[in-house]
Short mmCIF file of C-alpha atoms in Angstrom, two decimals:
data_model
loop_
_atom_site.label_atom_id
_atom_site.label_comp_id
_atom_site.label_asym_id
_atom_site.label_seq_id
_atom_site.Cartn_x
_atom_site.Cartn_y
_atom_site.Cartn_z
CA MET A 1 13.36 -50.85 -75.47
CA ASP A 2 12.71 -48.64 -72.46
CA SER A 3 9.24 -47.42 -71.58
CA GLY A 4 10.01 -43.89 -72.67
CA THR A 5 10.72 -44.80 -76.28
CA THR A 6 7.97 -44.30 -78.88
CA SER A 7 7.85 -46.72 -81.80
CA ILE A 8 5.87 -46.64 -85.03
CA THR A 9 4.16 -49.95 -85.63
CA SER A 10 1.93 -51.31 -88.38
CA PRO A 11 -1.82 -51.63 -87.69
CA THR A 12 -2.75 -54.58 -85.60
CA PRO A 13 -3.91 -57.62 -87.58
CA ARG A 14 -7.43 -56.95 -86.39
CA VAL A 15 -7.50 -53.40 -87.86
CA SER A 16 -5.75 -54.55 -91.03
CA ASP A 17 -8.27 -57.30 -91.57
CA GLN A 18 -11.09 -54.80 -91.13
CA LEU A 19 -9.58 -52.47 -93.74
CA ILE A 20 -9.08 -55.31 -96.21
CA GLY A 21 -12.62 -56.55 -95.63
CA TYR A 22 -14.00 -53.05 -96.16
CA ALA A 23 -12.04 -52.65 -99.41
CA LYS A 24 -13.32 -55.98 -100.67
CA ARG A 25 -16.91 -55.03 -99.89
CA ILE A 26 -16.51 -51.73 -101.73
CA SER A 27 -14.97 -53.54 -104.71
CA ALA A 28 -17.75 -56.16 -104.75
CA ARG A 29 -20.42 -53.46 -104.56
CA ARG A 30 -18.86 -51.56 -107.47
CA ALA A 31 -18.61 -54.76 -109.51
CA ARG A 32 -22.26 -55.55 -108.78
CA ASP A 33 -23.35 -52.02 -109.71
CA ARG A 34 -21.35 -52.16 -112.96
CA LEU A 35 -22.81 -55.48 -114.06
CA CYS A 36 -26.35 -54.52 -113.01
CA SER A 37 -26.04 -51.37 -115.12
CA ILE A 38 -25.06 -53.43 -118.18
CA PHE A 39 -27.70 -56.10 -117.51
CA ALA A 40 -30.48 -53.50 -117.23
CA GLU A 41 -30.03 -52.70 -120.93
CA SER A 42 -31.54 -56.11 -121.69
CA ASP A 43 -34.06 -56.26 -118.81
CA ILE A 44 -31.88 -58.61 -116.75
CA ARG A 45 -32.43 -58.09 -113.02
CA ILE A 46 -30.43 -59.83 -110.32
CA ASP A 47 -32.52 -62.02 -107.99
CA ASN A 48 -35.74 -61.00 -109.75
CA ASP A 49 -38.76 -63.23 -110.39
CA LEU A 50 -38.23 -63.11 -114.16
CA PRO A 51 -37.30 -66.61 -115.41
CA TRP A 52 -34.03 -65.33 -116.96
CA SER A 53 -33.05 -63.56 -113.74
CA PRO A 54 -29.69 -64.74 -112.31
CA LYS A 55 -29.97 -65.93 -108.71
CA VAL A 56 -26.76 -65.07 -106.87
CA VAL A 57 -25.46 -67.48 -104.23
CA ASP A 58 -22.03 -65.92 -103.64
CA GLU A 59 -21.68 -62.12 -103.92
CA ARG A 60 -18.04 -62.51 -104.95
CA VAL A 61 -19.27 -63.68 -108.33
CA PHE A 62 -19.67 -60.08 -109.55
CA SER A 63 -15.98 -59.24 -109.20
CA ARG A 64 -15.04 -62.65 -110.55
CA VAL A 65 -17.13 -62.24 -113.72
CA LEU A 66 -16.23 -58.60 -114.29
CA LYS A 67 -12.52 -59.50 -114.22
CA GLY A 68 -12.64 -62.94 -115.81
CA GLY A 69 -15.26 -62.42 -118.51
CA MET A 70 -17.29 -65.24 -120.02
CA VAL A 71 -14.82 -67.90 -118.87
CA ALA A 72 -15.47 -66.82 -115.29
CA ALA A 73 -19.24 -66.68 -115.95
CA GLY A 74 -19.23 -70.35 -116.94
CA GLU A 75 -16.80 -71.42 -114.23
CA SER A 76 -18.76 -69.66 -111.50
CA TYR A 77 -22.00 -71.25 -112.74
CA VAL A 78 -20.44 -74.72 -112.55
CA ASP A 79 -19.13 -73.85 -109.07
CA GLY A 80 -22.69 -73.04 -107.98
CA ASP A 81 -22.05 -69.33 -107.36
CA TRP A 82 -25.18 -68.40 -109.33
CA ASP A 83 -28.11 -70.08 -111.02
CA CYS A 84 -30.88 -69.29 -113.48
CA ALA A 85 -34.16 -71.02 -114.37
CA ALA A 86 -34.16 -69.92 -118.04
CA LEU A 87 -30.44 -70.08 -118.74
CA ASP A 88 -31.04 -70.22 -122.50
CA GLU A 89 -32.93 -66.91 -122.48
CA LEU A 90 -30.35 -65.30 -120.20
CA SER A 91 -27.67 -66.38 -122.68
CA ALA A 92 -29.65 -64.90 -125.58
CA ARG A 93 -29.81 -61.58 -123.73
CA PHE A 94 -26.09 -61.73 -122.88
CA ASN A 95 -25.34 -62.32 -126.56
CA ARG A 96 -27.52 -59.44 -127.71
CA LEU A 97 -25.68 -57.20 -125.24
CA GLY A 98 -22.31 -58.32 -126.59
CA LEU A 99 -21.41 -59.01 -122.97
CA ASP A 100 -18.25 -60.88 -123.95
CA GLN A 101 -16.88 -57.62 -125.42
CA ARG A 102 -17.76 -55.55 -122.35
CA ILE A 103 -16.30 -57.56 -119.48
CA GLY A 104 -13.13 -59.50 -118.77
CA SER A 105 -9.43 -59.06 -119.21
CA ILE A 106 -8.42 -57.21 -122.37
CA GLY A 107 -4.91 -58.59 -122.05
CA ARG A 108 -6.13 -62.16 -121.92
CA GLY A 109 -8.38 -61.56 -124.92
CA VAL A 110 -5.44 -60.24 -126.92
CA ALA A 111 -3.32 -63.20 -125.83
CA ASP A 112 -6.01 -65.68 -126.86
CA ALA A 113 -6.43 -64.00 -130.24
CA MET A 114 -2.68 -63.95 -130.85
CA GLY A 115 -2.48 -67.60 -129.84
CA THR A 116 -5.06 -68.49 -132.49
CA LEU A 117 -3.19 -66.50 -135.13
CA VAL A 118 0.30 -67.75 -134.32
CA VAL A 119 -0.18 -71.33 -133.09
CA ASN A 120 -1.81 -74.08 -135.16
CA ARG A 121 -3.92 -75.62 -132.41
CA GLN A 122 -5.62 -77.97 -134.89
CA ARG A 123 -2.51 -79.64 -136.35
CA ALA A 124 -3.01 -83.37 -136.91
CA ARG A 125 -1.92 -84.75 -133.53
CA ALA A 126 -3.69 -81.99 -131.57
CA ALA A 127 -6.86 -82.41 -133.67
CA VAL A 128 -7.10 -86.08 -132.71
CA ALA A 129 -6.62 -85.31 -129.02
CA ASN A 130 -9.13 -82.44 -129.15
CA GLY A 131 -11.73 -84.54 -130.96
CA ARG A 132 -11.46 -87.50 -128.63
CA ALA A 133 -11.63 -85.24 -125.57
CA HIS A 134 -15.19 -84.36 -126.55
CA TYR A 135 -16.59 -87.17 -128.69
CA ASP A 136 -15.22 -90.06 -126.63
CA ARG A 137 -16.67 -88.85 -123.32
CA GLY A 138 -19.13 -91.73 -123.12
CA ASP A 139 -21.56 -93.54 -125.41
CA ASP A 140 -24.25 -93.60 -122.72
CA LEU A 141 -24.19 -89.79 -122.55
CA TYR A 142 -24.63 -89.27 -126.29
CA ALA A 143 -27.13 -92.11 -126.69
CA ALA A 144 -29.30 -90.49 -124.03
CA MET A 145 -28.95 -86.97 -125.41
CA LEU A 146 -29.09 -87.37 -129.18
CA GLY A 147 -32.05 -89.68 -129.65
CA GLU A 148 -32.53 -92.56 -132.08
CA THR A 149 -30.50 -91.10 -134.95
CA MET A 150 -27.44 -90.24 -132.83
CA VAL A 151 -26.91 -87.23 -135.11
CA TYR A 152 -24.81 -84.61 -133.29
CA SER A 153 -25.59 -81.52 -135.38
CA CYS A 154 -28.45 -79.11 -136.02
CA GLY A 155 -31.80 -80.62 -137.00
CA TYR A 156 -34.12 -79.25 -139.70
CA TRP A 157 -37.43 -78.43 -138.04
CA ARG A 158 -39.60 -77.47 -141.02
CA GLY A 159 -42.66 -79.69 -140.47
CA ALA A 160 -40.91 -81.74 -137.76
CA THR A 161 -42.51 -82.27 -134.35
CA SER A 162 -39.73 -84.25 -132.65
CA LEU A 163 -35.94 -84.33 -132.54
CA ASP A 164 -35.74 -87.60 -134.50
CA GLU A 165 -38.04 -86.22 -137.21
CA ALA A 166 -35.94 -83.04 -137.43
CA GLN A 167 -32.71 -85.02 -137.82
CA ARG A 168 -34.14 -87.29 -140.51
CA ALA A 169 -35.49 -84.22 -142.30
CA LYS A 170 -31.98 -82.74 -142.19
CA LEU A 171 -30.54 -85.91 -143.74
CA ASP A 172 -33.20 -85.82 -146.48
CA LEU A 173 -32.33 -82.17 -147.13
CA VAL A 174 -28.61 -82.92 -147.37
CA CYS A 175 -29.09 -85.83 -149.77
CA ALA A 176 -31.46 -83.77 -151.93
CA LYS A 177 -28.98 -80.88 -152.08
CA LEU A 178 -26.27 -83.32 -153.14
CA GLU A 179 -28.55 -84.62 -155.93
CA LEU A 180 -27.58 -88.06 -154.73
CA ARG A 181 -28.10 -90.95 -157.17
CA GLU A 182 -27.74 -94.70 -156.95
CA ARG A 183 -24.23 -96.16 -156.83
CA GLN A 184 -22.55 -92.77 -156.53
CA SER A 185 -19.51 -92.70 -154.29
CA VAL A 186 -19.83 -90.47 -151.23
CA LEU A 187 -17.20 -89.33 -148.75
CA ASP A 188 -18.61 -88.32 -145.35
CA VAL A 189 -15.88 -86.32 -143.59
CA GLY A 190 -16.57 -86.36 -139.87
CA CYS A 191 -19.26 -89.02 -140.12
CA GLY A 192 -20.11 -89.07 -136.42
CA TYR A 193 -22.13 -92.12 -135.43
CA GLY A 194 -22.81 -93.05 -139.06
CA GLU A 195 -26.47 -92.15 -139.54
CA LEU A 196 -25.94 -90.05 -142.68
CA ALA A 197 -23.84 -92.83 -144.24
CA ARG A 198 -26.57 -95.35 -143.39
CA HIS A 199 -29.30 -93.01 -144.69
CA ALA A 200 -27.52 -92.38 -147.99
CA ALA A 201 -26.89 -96.09 -148.56
CA VAL A 202 -30.39 -97.29 -147.61
CA ASN A 203 -32.44 -94.54 -149.25
CA HIS A 204 -30.29 -93.61 -152.24
CA GLY A 205 -28.14 -96.66 -152.99
CA ALA A 206 -24.94 -94.69 -152.42
CA HIS A 207 -21.57 -96.27 -151.65
CA VAL A 208 -20.17 -94.37 -148.69
CA VAL A 209 -16.82 -93.94 -146.97
CA GLY A 210 -17.23 -92.31 -143.58
CA THR A 211 -14.32 -90.92 -141.57
CA THR A 212 -13.95 -89.83 -137.96
CA ILE A 213 -11.09 -89.37 -135.50
CA SER A 214 -13.22 -90.70 -132.61
CA ARG A 215 -12.80 -94.38 -131.77
CA ASN A 216 -16.20 -94.52 -130.10
CA GLN A 217 -17.94 -92.98 -133.08
CA ALA A 218 -16.15 -95.27 -135.55
CA ASP A 219 -17.13 -98.39 -133.60
CA HIS A 220 -20.74 -97.26 -133.33
CA ALA A 221 -20.93 -96.26 -137.01
CA ARG A 222 -19.63 -99.67 -138.12
CA ARG A 223 -22.35 -101.39 -136.11
CA ARG A 224 -25.01 -99.01 -137.43
CA CYS A 225 -23.97 -99.54 -141.05
CA ALA A 226 -23.28 -103.29 -140.92
CA GLY A 227 -24.30 -105.09 -144.12
CA LEU A 228 -24.46 -101.88 -146.18
CA PRO A 229 -22.05 -100.53 -148.84
CA VAL A 230 -20.46 -98.35 -146.19
CA ARG A 231 -16.86 -98.32 -144.96
CA ILE A 232 -15.95 -96.43 -141.80
CA GLU A 233 -12.36 -95.28 -141.34
CA GLU A 234 -10.72 -93.79 -138.26
CA GLN A 235 -8.83 -91.14 -140.18
CA ASP A 236 -7.91 -87.45 -140.18
CA TYR A 237 -9.03 -85.51 -143.27
CA ARG A 238 -5.41 -84.73 -144.17
CA ASN A 239 -4.70 -88.43 -144.81
CA LEU A 240 -7.65 -89.26 -147.08
CA HIS A 241 -7.20 -90.61 -150.60
CA GLY A 242 -9.41 -91.53 -153.55
CA ARG A 243 -11.97 -89.78 -155.78
CA PHE A 244 -15.63 -89.29 -154.92
CA ASP A 245 -18.76 -88.13 -156.74
CA ARG A 246 -20.02 -86.40 -153.65
CA ILE A 247 -18.45 -85.12 -150.44
CA VAL A 248 -20.32 -84.08 -147.33
CA SER A 249 -19.03 -82.72 -144.04
CA ILE A 250 -21.47 -81.96 -141.23
CA GLY A 251 -20.42 -80.40 -137.93
CA MET A 252 -16.72 -81.08 -138.44
CA PHE A 253 -15.35 -77.87 -139.98
CA GLU A 254 -15.50 -76.08 -136.60
CA HIS A 255 -12.53 -78.28 -135.59
CA VAL A 256 -10.38 -77.52 -138.66
CA GLY A 257 -9.07 -74.14 -137.51
CA PRO A 258 -8.31 -71.06 -139.66
CA LYS A 259 -4.65 -71.95 -140.17
CA ASN A 260 -5.80 -75.14 -141.90
CA TYR A 261 -8.65 -73.83 -144.08
CA GLU A 262 -6.44 -73.65 -147.15
CA ARG A 263 -5.30 -77.24 -146.73
CA PHE A 264 -8.81 -78.52 -145.95
CA PHE A 265 -10.43 -77.08 -149.06
CA SER A 266 -7.49 -78.01 -151.28
CA GLN A 267 -7.81 -81.57 -150.01
CA MET A 268 -11.57 -81.66 -150.62
CA ARG A 269 -10.99 -80.31 -154.13
CA ARG A 270 -8.50 -83.11 -154.88
CA LEU A 271 -10.89 -85.77 -153.57
CA LEU A 272 -13.93 -84.56 -155.55
CA THR A 273 -14.60 -85.50 -159.17
CA PRO A 274 -14.66 -82.56 -161.64
CA ASP A 275 -18.46 -82.68 -161.91
CA GLY A 276 -19.05 -83.50 -158.24
CA LEU A 277 -20.77 -81.63 -155.43
CA PHE A 278 -19.53 -80.89 -151.91
CA LEU A 279 -21.93 -79.97 -149.09
CA LEU A 280 -20.36 -78.23 -146.10
CA HIS A 281 -22.46 -77.83 -142.95
CA THR A 282 -20.84 -75.71 -140.24
CA ILE A 283 -21.62 -73.39 -137.37
CA GLY A 284 -20.54 -69.86 -138.23
CA HIS A 285 -19.98 -66.71 -136.19
CA ALA A 286 -21.80 -63.47 -136.99
CA GLY A 287 -18.90 -61.22 -136.02
CA ASP A 288 -15.83 -60.25 -138.00
CA LYS A 289 -13.47 -62.47 -135.98
CA GLN A 290 -13.28 -66.26 -135.99
CA SER A 291 -14.04 -67.32 -132.44
CA LEU A 292 -15.86 -69.54 -129.98
CA ASP A 293 -17.18 -68.76 -126.52
CA PRO A 294 -13.97 -69.07 -124.46
CA TRP A 295 -15.59 -71.21 -121.75
CA LEU A 296 -16.87 -73.66 -124.38
CA GLU A 297 -13.44 -73.81 -126.01
CA ARG A 298 -11.72 -74.46 -122.69
CA TYR A 299 -14.10 -77.02 -121.19
CA ILE A 300 -16.29 -78.52 -123.95
CA PHE A 301 -14.74 -78.19 -127.43
CA PRO A 302 -10.96 -77.77 -127.07
CA GLY A 303 -9.38 -76.26 -130.15
CA ALA A 304 -12.68 -75.40 -131.86
CA VAL A 305 -13.03 -72.15 -133.82
CA LEU A 306 -16.16 -70.87 -135.56
CA PRO A 307 -15.53 -69.43 -139.04
CA THR A 308 -16.85 -66.09 -140.21
CA ALA A 309 -18.54 -65.60 -143.57
CA ARG A 310 -15.57 -63.54 -144.75
CA GLY A 311 -13.02 -66.14 -143.64
CA LEU A 312 -14.98 -68.95 -145.24
CA SER A 313 -15.42 -67.12 -148.53
CA ALA A 314 -11.74 -66.23 -148.69
CA ALA A 315 -10.71 -69.85 -148.08
CA LEU A 316 -13.00 -71.08 -150.86
CA GLU A 317 -11.83 -68.55 -153.40
CA GLY A 318 -10.18 -70.18 -156.41
CA LYS A 319 -11.13 -73.70 -155.29
CA PHE A 320 -14.92 -73.95 -155.44
CA VAL A 321 -17.94 -72.22 -156.90
CA ILE A 322 -20.49 -71.44 -154.18
CA GLU A 323 -23.71 -72.83 -155.63
CA ASP A 324 -25.87 -72.29 -152.55
CA TRP A 325 -25.53 -70.88 -149.03
CA GLN A 326 -28.40 -71.47 -146.59
CA ASN A 327 -28.67 -70.36 -142.96
CA LEU A 328 -30.38 -72.84 -140.63
CA GLY A 329 -29.19 -71.19 -137.42
CA ALA A 330 -32.62 -70.66 -135.85
CA ASP A 331 -33.17 -74.44 -135.97
CA TYR A 332 -30.19 -75.05 -133.69
CA ASP A 333 -31.89 -73.26 -130.79
CA ARG A 334 -34.69 -75.84 -130.88
CA THR A 335 -32.25 -78.73 -131.41
CA LEU A 336 -30.17 -77.79 -128.37
CA LEU A 337 -33.27 -77.47 -126.20
CA ALA A 338 -34.35 -80.96 -127.31
CA TRP A 339 -30.89 -82.34 -126.47
CA PHE A 340 -31.03 -80.76 -123.03
CA ALA A 341 -34.52 -82.15 -122.40
CA ASN A 342 -33.23 -85.64 -123.27
CA PHE A 343 -30.12 -85.20 -121.11
CA ASP A 344 -32.06 -83.83 -118.16
CA ARG A 345 -34.64 -86.62 -118.36
CA ALA A 346 -31.92 -89.26 -118.49
CA TRP A 347 -29.80 -87.75 -115.70
CA PRO A 348 -30.80 -90.35 -113.05
CA SER A 349 -28.99 -92.96 -115.17
CA LEU A 350 -26.02 -90.66 -115.85
CA GLN A 351 -25.22 -89.51 -112.32
CA HIS A 352 -21.85 -91.29 -112.37
CA TYR A 353 -20.63 -88.26 -114.35
CA GLY A 354 -21.09 -86.15 -111.20
CA ASP A 355 -22.99 -83.03 -110.21
CA ARG A 356 -20.40 -80.61 -111.62
CA PHE A 357 -20.67 -82.34 -114.98
CA TYR A 358 -24.45 -81.87 -114.90
CA ARG A 359 -24.05 -78.13 -114.35
CA ALA A 360 -21.34 -77.86 -117.01
CA TRP A 361 -23.39 -79.77 -119.58
CA ARG A 362 -26.51 -77.73 -118.75
CA TYR A 363 -24.51 -74.53 -119.20
CA TYR A 364 -23.08 -75.79 -122.51
CA LEU A 365 -26.40 -76.80 -124.07
CA LEU A 366 -28.55 -73.92 -122.85
CA SER A 367 -26.03 -71.11 -123.28
CA SER A 368 -25.39 -72.38 -126.80
CA ALA A 369 -29.13 -72.33 -127.53
CA GLY A 370 -29.17 -68.69 -126.47
CA SER A 371 -26.34 -67.80 -128.85
CA PHE A 372 -28.39 -69.07 -131.81
CA ARG A 373 -31.58 -67.43 -130.54
CA ALA A 374 -29.75 -64.11 -130.49
CA ARG A 375 -28.51 -64.85 -134.04
CA ARG A 376 -24.94 -64.37 -132.84
CA ASN A 377 -24.10 -67.82 -134.17
CA HIS A 378 -25.46 -69.42 -137.33
CA VAL A 379 -25.60 -72.78 -139.07
CA TRP A 380 -24.50 -72.58 -142.69
CA GLN A 381 -25.01 -75.19 -145.38
CA LEU A 382 -22.94 -74.50 -148.48
CA VAL A 383 -23.21 -76.46 -151.71
CA LEU A 384 -19.93 -76.23 -153.63
CA SER A 385 -18.78 -77.39 -157.04
CA PRO A 386 -15.34 -77.35 -158.66
CA HIS A 387 -16.35 -75.59 -161.90
CA GLY A 388 -19.99 -74.60 -161.50
CA HIS A 389 -23.06 -76.80 -161.85
CA GLN A 390 -23.57 -77.72 -165.51
CA ASN A 391 -27.24 -76.73 -165.66
CA GLY A 392 -27.25 -74.15 -162.89
CA TYR A 393 -27.85 -75.30 -159.35
CA ARG A 394 -31.36 -75.15 -157.88
CA ARG A 395 -31.92 -75.62 -154.16
CA PRO A 396 -34.45 -78.46 -153.63
CA MET A 397 -37.73 -77.57 -151.94
CA VAL A 398 -37.55 -79.97 -148.99
#
C-alpha cells in the first residue's frame, strides 16, 4: 500500500481494551446499585458494620449474583468473593425479601422447573446415588456435627437446653404421637443412624425394621442397635414388604420427589395395618411451588425437593386421614445453629475435607437456618391413619 492511501482500521488493542474495561465497570456499578437497592429494603448494607452485612472481596460478585441468582450467591461465597459474620441472619433477610424471585436467569428457572415436572430425578437408581452422595460423605463429619444421638433432623427444643436433649425430646414426641406400645411392629423408613429404632426398642419394647439407602448409615445403625429387636435393611422404600402396626419416616420424604408421591403413599398404605398410625416428618416449603434452594440442590442435597402443603394434601387424598399436622419449623433454626457450632468447633480435626468444603458447609448450615427463621421453610409432623382413629386422635402434651 502506498503512502498516499488511507485505510480504515479497527481500534488499536489498547483502545479496545480500555473500552471493554469501561463497559465492564459501568455494568458492575449498575449491578451493585441494583442489588444495594433491593438489599436496603431489609436493612442490608454492603461493607457495613452490621453483623449481617456482606463484606465484598471481589466487585465482580454483583454482576455474577444478579445474573446467576442464588446458585451464584452460594458459589461466589464458596469461592471467597464475599463473606458475612452473621450469615444466618443475612439468609433470613434474603428469604424475607424473596431474593430468589428477584434475581437470576428467568430462562434457567423455567428450565429447572420444567425439568422437575418432566423428569423423575428420584427414580430408584437415581435416589440411591443422590442419597449416598450426601449421607456417605464421611462418618467423622456427621459424628462431629450431630452429637451423641446422631439424629440428622430437626430437634424439639421445648424445655431442652442442648442439642442432645432436643433430639431425645423429639424422639419422645414421635413415639408418643404414634401411641407406641410394647411388642408393636414399627417400620422406620429412612432410619438414618438408627437412634429412633434404638429408642423405640429400649423405651417402648417395640420391634423395629429400619431402612436406609446409605451404606454408612446402615452399618452405624446396626452397631447402635446390636442386641435389640431391631433389623436394619439397606433398602429403597419401593422394595419394602410386610405389615406393620406403626410406620415412621423422619427427614426422608424430601428425597421422594413429587413424581413419586403417589407411589410413596400407596406403598405406606399397603405396609400399614388397618388400625395403624403413620407419622411423617418432613421439611415443607411455604410457597405454592415444590422447590429447594438451587445451590443446596446442586451441591448438598442432589435431587431433593421440598413439598408444599397443597402438594402433600393432594398426595394423601384418598389414602390417609390426616389426624394431626404440627409445624416445628422454628426449632430447626436452633438445631442448625447447634450443628454448625459442633462442626466449627471440630473443624481442626476435619481439615482433610479442605477449606472450600468448610465454606460450603458453613453456607449450607447457616443459610438453611435463615430460611427457617424467616418462616420460608417449615418442619411438618403429620400423624396419618388409614380409616380414622377409632376414638378420635389427641395430640400428646409432650
